[in-house]
C-alpha cells in the first residue's frame, strides 16, 4: 500500500489542516490557536552503536507537542519511515487524543529510523538501551516529565529495556517504573495493556452502534452482528480489533490486507489462523484457507460495511478516496486518512470514527498503568475479597428467604459464580476503558449533533479536545 502521493500535504500539515478546520469554528483568544497547534520542541539524536564489528549510526527523535499537562505521553516507533514530520504529527495527535479521553497528559511521540527486522534481539537491546540513555539524560524519559509507550515496531520487550535503563541511571527514584508504560506484567506492566488499543476499537464500535441515528448516518441499521469488516494491517492493533469483533460481537472479517497482499472471504476469515500464518511466514502469501489477492488496494476499495485501517498513516489519500466503498471507516491507525481524502469522503457521506478517539484505548490503559506504578499497588488488591464477602452476605440472605418461601425459586449456580467474584485487575482495566470510550464518544457526539456547523465526528472530536487544552492554558494564566 502506498503512502500519500506527493501532491498532498505532509502528515503534520494534514493534522494541522484538521485542527484548523475545528479551530475556525471556535472562539479562541487571539494567538492561543497557534500556541496550541505548534509543536513545542523536537529533539533529534544521532548515536552510534558498535554492531557486527563496526559502528552504526542511528537517528532518533522525541517530539513534545504540548506541555499544558505533564508528564507528556506518547509511544516510540521503530520504522524506516520515521522522520521529524512524522513524530511531530503523531505528537500533536497525542495531545488531542489525551484531551479527548481525559488522560491527564500533554502530547509527545518518539521514533527511531530503523527497520527492526534487520537486527537480532541482542542488537535491538543494545540499540534501544543507547537510545533510551540519550533520552533519559535529557528528561525525555521521566516519570513526571515524559512517559513513552509502545508504538509500531516496539512492544513490551523494548519498554522493559527502557524502564531498566532508567532504573540503572536513577537508582534512588522510587517511581522509576512509571517512566514508561506498556511494560510486561512482571516488570510493572498492567493486565490488558497489550490488547488495549484493539479492545478500545471494539468498545468504540459498540458505542457507535448504541446510537441508531449514527448507524443510520453510515447507511446501516441494527447491531454489529453480521457486519462485514475489512481490516488493513494485522499487527497488534488490527489483530486484536478483528479478533474481538469477530469472536465477541458476531462481525465478519471479510478482508485482511497486509504488506504483501490481501485475503478475501465473504463468509468471514478466521482471524486467529490468519495471524498464526502471518507470524510464521512473514506475510499472507500462500495462506490456504481463503482467496488471496495480490493487489491489497483492490480489497481496501471493495464492498464492506466497515473499513478499519490499522497500520500506516496516509493509506487513504487523494488517489483512492473516491474508490472506497465502505460507508463507515474507523481509524485504528494514527492518520490513515489524509486531510484531502477526509474532504472527499465527507462529501460522499462516509462516516469516519477518527483516530484521536478510535485508537485512544492504548493511551487510556497506559494511564492506568502509570497510576498503578505511582501507587505501587495492583488495582483491586485491597477491595477484591471484601467485595466478595459483601456479595456473599447478599446471597446468604437471598437463600435464607428462598428457604423461608419454601424453595419457590432458586438462584442459578452461574449467577452465583458471576455475582460472587470480585473484580481483578483485568476486569477493572476493561471497565475503565469501556467507560472512557463511551464517555469520549458521547462528548464528540454532543458536538456533532448539537451544532449545525459541525458535520463530522473528527471536527467534533477536535473541538472537544482543543477546548480542553485551551481551558488548561487559561487556568495557567496564558
Ligand atoms: N502509541 C500509542 C498511541 O499512539 C500509545 C501511546 C501511549 O500509550 O502512551 O496512542
mmCIF file of N, CA, C and O in Angstrom, residues 312-367:
data_model
loop_
_atom_site.group_PDB
_atom_site.id
_atom_site.type_symbol
_atom_site.label_atom_id
_atom_site.label_comp_id
_atom_site.label_asym_id
_atom_site.label_seq_id
_atom_site.Cartn_x
_atom_site.Cartn_y
_atom_site.Cartn_z
ATOM 1 N N UNK A 312 -0.457 1.991 8.712
ATOM 2 C CA UNK A 312 0.303 3.227 8.491
ATOM 3 C C UNK A 312 -0.576 4.449 8.257
ATOM 4 O O UNK A 312 -1.748 4.316 7.901
ATOM 5 N N UNK A 313 0.043 5.617 8.366
ATOM 6 C CA UNK A 313 -0.652 6.849 8.005
ATOM 7 C C UNK A 313 -0.743 6.992 6.479
ATOM 8 O O UNK A 313 0.042 6.389 5.752
ATOM 9 N N UNK A 314 -1.698 7.808 6.035
ATOM 10 C CA UNK A 314 -1.761 8.196 4.626
ATOM 11 C C UNK A 314 -2.213 7.125 3.660
ATOM 12 O O UNK A 314 -2.081 7.298 2.445
ATOM 13 N N UNK A 315 -2.774 6.013 4.128
ATOM 14 C CA UNK A 315 -3.132 4.937 3.196
ATOM 15 C C UNK A 315 -4.422 5.241 2.437
ATOM 16 O O UNK A 315 -4.653 4.694 1.358
ATOM 17 N N UNK A 316 -5.254 6.116 2.988
ATOM 18 C CA UNK A 316 -6.427 6.573 2.231
ATOM 19 C C UNK A 316 -6.146 8.028 1.886
ATOM 20 O O UNK A 316 -6.075 8.893 2.765
ATOM 21 N N UNK A 317 -5.906 8.247 0.601
ATOM 22 C CA UNK A 317 -5.403 9.545 0.173
ATOM 23 C C UNK A 317 -6.136 10.006 -1.086
ATOM 24 O O UNK A 317 -7.131 9.395 -1.487
ATOM 25 N N UNK A 318 -5.619 11.056 -1.719
ATOM 26 C CA UNK A 318 -6.304 11.617 -2.898
ATOM 27 C C UNK A 318 -6.436 10.599 -4.028
ATOM 28 O O UNK A 318 -7.358 10.682 -4.834
ATOM 29 N N UNK A 319 -5.538 9.643 -4.078
ATOM 30 C CA UNK A 319 -5.564 8.665 -5.171
ATOM 31 C C UNK A 319 -6.719 7.676 -5.044
ATOM 32 O O UNK A 319 -7.308 7.278 -6.043
ATOM 33 N N UNK A 320 -7.013 7.250 -3.827
ATOM 34 C CA UNK A 320 -8.013 6.178 -3.713
ATOM 35 C C UNK A 320 -9.298 6.556 -2.970
ATOM 36 O O UNK A 320 -10.240 5.766 -2.926
ATOM 37 N N UNK A 321 -9.349 7.775 -2.392
ATOM 38 C CA UNK A 321 -10.516 8.130 -1.552
ATOM 39 C C UNK A 321 -11.836 8.001 -2.316
ATOM 40 O O UNK A 321 -12.858 7.608 -1.745
ATOM 41 N N UNK A 322 -11.809 8.313 -3.628
ATOM 42 C CA UNK A 322 -13.042 8.235 -4.424
ATOM 43 C C UNK A 322 -13.549 6.808 -4.577
ATOM 44 O O UNK A 322 -14.723 6.577 -4.825
ATOM 45 N N UNK A 323 -12.614 5.854 -4.460
ATOM 46 C CA UNK A 323 -12.991 4.460 -4.743
ATOM 47 C C UNK A 323 -13.408 3.661 -3.521
ATOM 48 O O UNK A 323 -13.860 2.521 -3.650
ATOM 49 N N UNK A 324 -13.203 4.224 -2.348
ATOM 50 C CA UNK A 324 -13.530 3.474 -1.124
ATOM 51 C C UNK A 324 -15.044 3.265 -1.048
ATOM 52 O O UNK A 324 -15.818 4.212 -1.147
ATOM 53 N N UNK A 325 -15.463 2.021 -0.864
ATOM 54 C CA UNK A 325 -16.904 1.732 -0.852
ATOM 55 C C UNK A 325 -17.508 1.691 0.545
ATOM 56 O O UNK A 325 -18.717 1.770 0.702
ATOM 57 N N UNK A 326 -16.658 1.528 1.571
ATOM 58 C CA UNK A 326 -17.194 1.440 2.936
ATOM 59 C C UNK A 326 -17.934 2.722 3.284
ATOM 60 O O UNK A 326 -17.520 3.811 2.893
ATOM 61 N N UNK A 327 -19.016 2.579 4.041
ATOM 62 C CA UNK A 327 -19.782 3.751 4.466
ATOM 63 C C UNK A 327 -19.346 4.226 5.855
ATOM 64 O O UNK A 327 -19.698 5.295 6.315
ATOM 65 N N UNK A 328 -18.605 3.331 6.538
ATOM 66 C CA UNK A 328 -18.100 3.685 7.860
ATOM 67 C C UNK A 328 -16.626 3.309 7.905
ATOM 68 O O UNK A 328 -16.257 2.174 7.578
ATOM 69 N N UNK A 329 -15.786 4.260 8.277
ATOM 70 C CA UNK A 329 -14.353 3.969 8.411
ATOM 71 C C UNK A 329 -13.946 4.273 9.849
ATOM 72 O O UNK A 329 -14.261 5.347 10.373
ATOM 73 N N UNK A 330 -13.278 3.330 10.473
ATOM 74 C CA UNK A 330 -12.764 3.560 11.822
ATOM 75 C C UNK A 330 -11.241 3.596 11.743
ATOM 76 O O UNK A 330 -10.613 2.639 11.293
ATOM 77 N N UNK A 331 -10.662 4.708 12.180
ATOM 78 C CA UNK A 331 -9.211 4.880 12.084
ATOM 79 C C UNK A 331 -8.510 4.276 13.298
ATOM 80 O O UNK A 331 -8.293 4.954 14.300
ATOM 81 N N UNK A 332 -8.142 3.008 13.184
ATOM 82 C CA UNK A 332 -7.416 2.361 14.281
ATOM 83 C C UNK A 332 -5.944 2.768 14.270
ATOM 84 O O UNK A 332 -5.272 2.752 15.292
ATOM 85 N N UNK A 333 -5.432 3.139 13.100
ATOM 86 C CA UNK A 333 -4.063 3.668 12.998
ATOM 87 C C UNK A 333 -4.105 5.163 13.293
ATOM 88 O O UNK A 333 -5.179 5.752 13.392
ATOM 89 N N UNK A 334 -2.948 5.775 13.404
ATOM 90 C CA UNK A 334 -2.883 7.229 13.504
ATOM 91 C C UNK A 334 -2.745 7.808 12.106
ATOM 92 O O UNK A 334 -1.848 7.429 11.363
ATOM 93 N N UNK A 335 -3.657 8.707 11.748
ATOM 94 C CA UNK A 335 -3.554 9.420 10.473
ATOM 95 C C UNK A 335 -3.697 8.602 9.209
ATOM 96 O O UNK A 335 -3.081 8.951 8.197
ATOM 97 N N UNK A 336 -4.510 7.536 9.175
ATOM 98 C CA UNK A 336 -4.595 6.751 7.930
ATOM 99 C C UNK A 336 -5.293 7.494 6.788
ATOM 100 O O UNK A 336 -5.104 7.156 5.633
ATOM 101 N N UNK A 337 -6.100 8.521 7.133
ATOM 102 C CA UNK A 337 -6.807 9.286 6.100
ATOM 103 C C UNK A 337 -6.186 10.680 6.024
ATOM 104 O O UNK A 337 -6.120 11.392 7.026
ATOM 105 N N UNK A 338 -5.724 11.071 4.843
ATOM 106 C CA UNK A 338 -5.122 12.404 4.709
ATOM 107 C C UNK A 338 -6.229 13.460 4.743
ATOM 108 O O UNK A 338 -7.410 13.139 4.537
ATOM 109 N N UNK A 339 -5.825 14.720 4.942
ATOM 110 C CA UNK A 339 -6.823 15.799 5.024
ATOM 111 C C UNK A 339 -7.623 15.876 3.720
ATOM 112 O O UNK A 339 -8.850 16.082 3.733
ATOM 113 N N UNK A 340 -6.938 15.698 2.568
ATOM 114 C CA UNK A 340 -7.625 15.763 1.277
ATOM 115 C C UNK A 340 -8.625 14.629 1.126
ATOM 116 O O UNK A 340 -9.758 14.824 0.666
ATOM 117 N N UNK A 341 -8.223 13.433 1.535
ATOM 118 C CA UNK A 341 -9.116 12.274 1.446
ATOM 119 C C UNK A 341 -10.304 12.456 2.394
ATOM 120 O O UNK A 341 -11.440 12.076 2.078
ATOM 121 N N UNK A 342 -10.047 13.069 3.532
ATOM 122 C CA UNK A 342 -11.101 13.326 4.511
ATOM 123 C C UNK A 342 -12.186 14.215 3.881
ATOM 124 O O UNK A 342 -13.380 13.943 4.029
ATOM 125 N N UNK A 343 -11.761 15.256 3.131
ATOM 126 C CA UNK A 343 -12.737 16.134 2.444
ATOM 127 C C UNK A 343 -13.587 15.323 1.472
ATOM 128 O O UNK A 343 -14.805 15.463 1.426
ATOM 129 N N UNK A 344 -12.908 14.478 0.685
ATOM 130 C CA UNK A 344 -13.620 13.696 -0.338
ATOM 131 C C UNK A 344 -14.626 12.752 0.320
ATOM 132 O O UNK A 344 -15.796 12.694 -0.063
ATOM 133 N N UNK A 345 -14.167 12.043 1.333
ATOM 134 C CA UNK A 345 -15.037 11.049 1.978
ATOM 135 C C UNK A 345 -16.225 11.728 2.649
ATOM 136 O O UNK A 345 -17.359 11.248 2.575
ATOM 137 N N UNK A 346 -15.968 12.849 3.283
ATOM 138 C CA UNK A 346 -17.069 13.574 3.944
ATOM 139 C C UNK A 346 -18.102 14.015 2.924
ATOM 140 O O UNK A 346 -19.295 13.863 3.139
ATOM 141 N N UNK A 347 -17.618 14.522 1.777
ATOM 142 C CA UNK A 347 -18.580 15.000 0.772
ATOM 143 C C UNK A 347 -19.362 13.816 0.187
ATOM 144 O O UNK A 347 -20.456 13.992 -0.318
ATOM 145 N N UNK A 348 -18.810 12.630 0.290
ATOM 146 C CA UNK A 348 -19.533 11.442 -0.194
ATOM 147 C C UNK A 348 -20.420 10.833 0.892
ATOM 148 O O UNK A 348 -21.013 9.777 0.704
ATOM 149 N N UNK A 349 -20.448 11.451 2.062
ATOM 150 C CA UNK A 349 -21.334 10.983 3.131
ATOM 151 C C UNK A 349 -20.788 9.808 3.935
ATOM 152 O O UNK A 349 -21.519 9.171 4.689
ATOM 153 N N UNK A 350 -19.486 9.536 3.791
ATOM 154 C CA UNK A 350 -18.893 8.446 4.574
ATOM 155 C C UNK A 350 -18.706 8.932 6.022
ATOM 156 O O UNK A 350 -18.266 10.058 6.242
ATOM 157 N N UNK A 351 -19.068 8.097 6.982
ATOM 158 C CA UNK A 351 -18.862 8.464 8.389
ATOM 159 C C UNK A 351 -17.492 7.950 8.824
ATOM 160 O O UNK A 351 -17.137 6.790 8.573
ATOM 161 N N UNK A 352 -16.719 8.827 9.458
ATOM 162 C CA UNK A 352 -15.373 8.447 9.908
ATOM 163 C C UNK A 352 -15.300 8.554 11.424
ATOM 164 O O UNK A 352 -15.589 9.609 11.997
ATOM 165 N N UNK A 353 -14.944 7.442 12.076
ATOM 166 C CA UNK A 353 -14.685 7.487 13.520
ATOM 167 C C UNK A 353 -13.189 7.773 13.636
ATOM 168 O O UNK A 353 -12.355 6.936 13.282
ATOM 169 N N UNK A 354 -12.840 8.987 14.089
ATOM 170 C CA UNK A 354 -11.462 9.467 13.897
ATOM 171 C C UNK A 354 -10.448 8.888 14.872
ATOM 172 O O UNK A 354 -10.776 8.526 16.001
ATOM 173 N N UNK A 355 -9.192 8.856 14.411
ATOM 174 C CA UNK A 355 -8.079 8.295 15.190
ATOM 175 C C UNK A 355 -7.974 8.836 16.607
ATOM 176 O O UNK A 355 -7.735 8.084 17.549
ATOM 177 N N UNK A 356 -8.135 10.152 16.763
ATOM 178 C CA UNK A 356 -7.896 10.710 18.104
ATOM 179 C C UNK A 356 -8.842 10.104 19.130
ATOM 180 O O UNK A 356 -8.543 10.076 20.319
ATOM 181 N N UNK A 357 -9.956 9.556 18.642
ATOM 182 C CA UNK A 357 -10.849 8.814 19.528
ATOM 183 C C UNK A 357 -10.640 7.298 19.387
ATOM 184 O O UNK A 357 -10.430 6.582 20.376
ATOM 185 N N UNK A 358 -10.672 6.822 18.139
ATOM 186 C CA UNK A 358 -10.782 5.384 17.896
ATOM 187 C C UNK A 358 -9.597 4.569 18.398
ATOM 188 O O UNK A 358 -9.748 3.411 18.767
ATOM 189 N N UNK A 359 -8.396 5.163 18.388
ATOM 190 C CA UNK A 359 -7.262 4.349 18.853
ATOM 191 C C UNK A 359 -6.754 4.800 20.225
ATOM 192 O O UNK A 359 -5.624 4.482 20.616
ATOM 193 N N UNK A 360 -7.604 5.500 20.969
ATOM 194 C CA UNK A 360 -7.170 6.027 22.270
ATOM 195 C C UNK A 360 -7.153 4.973 23.378
ATOM 196 O O UNK A 360 -6.768 5.269 24.509
ATOM 197 N N UNK A 361 -7.547 3.745 23.056
ATOM 198 C CA UNK A 361 -7.544 2.689 24.082
ATOM 199 C C UNK A 361 -6.152 2.423 24.638
ATOM 200 O O UNK A 361 -5.985 2.130 25.827
ATOM 201 N N UNK A 362 -5.147 2.553 23.785
ATOM 202 C CA UNK A 362 -3.766 2.294 24.217
ATOM 203 C C UNK A 362 -3.341 3.269 25.295
ATOM 204 O O UNK A 362 -2.898 2.873 26.385
ATOM 205 N N UNK A 363 -3.500 4.544 25.018
ATOM 206 C CA UNK A 363 -3.029 5.536 25.998
ATOM 207 C C UNK A 363 -3.916 5.541 27.240
ATOM 208 O O UNK A 363 -3.454 5.833 28.347
ATOM 209 N N UNK A 364 -5.170 5.155 27.083
ATOM 210 C CA UNK A 364 -6.059 5.095 28.252
ATOM 211 C C UNK A 364 -5.547 4.049 29.248
ATOM 212 O O UNK A 364 -5.419 4.318 30.448
ATOM 213 N N UNK A 365 -5.208 2.855 28.727
ATOM 214 C CA UNK A 365 -4.715 1.815 29.642
ATOM 215 C C UNK A 365 -3.286 2.150 30.099
ATOM 216 O O UNK A 365 -2.886 1.823 31.218
ATOM 217 N N UNK A 366 -2.529 2.862 29.266
ATOM 218 C CA UNK A 366 -1.219 3.359 29.721
ATOM 219 C C UNK A 366 -1.390 4.261 30.937
ATOM 220 O O UNK A 366 -0.583 4.231 31.872
ATOM 221 N N UNK A 367 -2.428 5.071 30.896
ATOM 222 C CA UNK A 367 -2.707 5.958 32.041
ATOM 223 C C UNK A 367 -2.945 5.120 33.299
ATOM 224 O O UNK A 367 -2.385 5.398 34.369
#
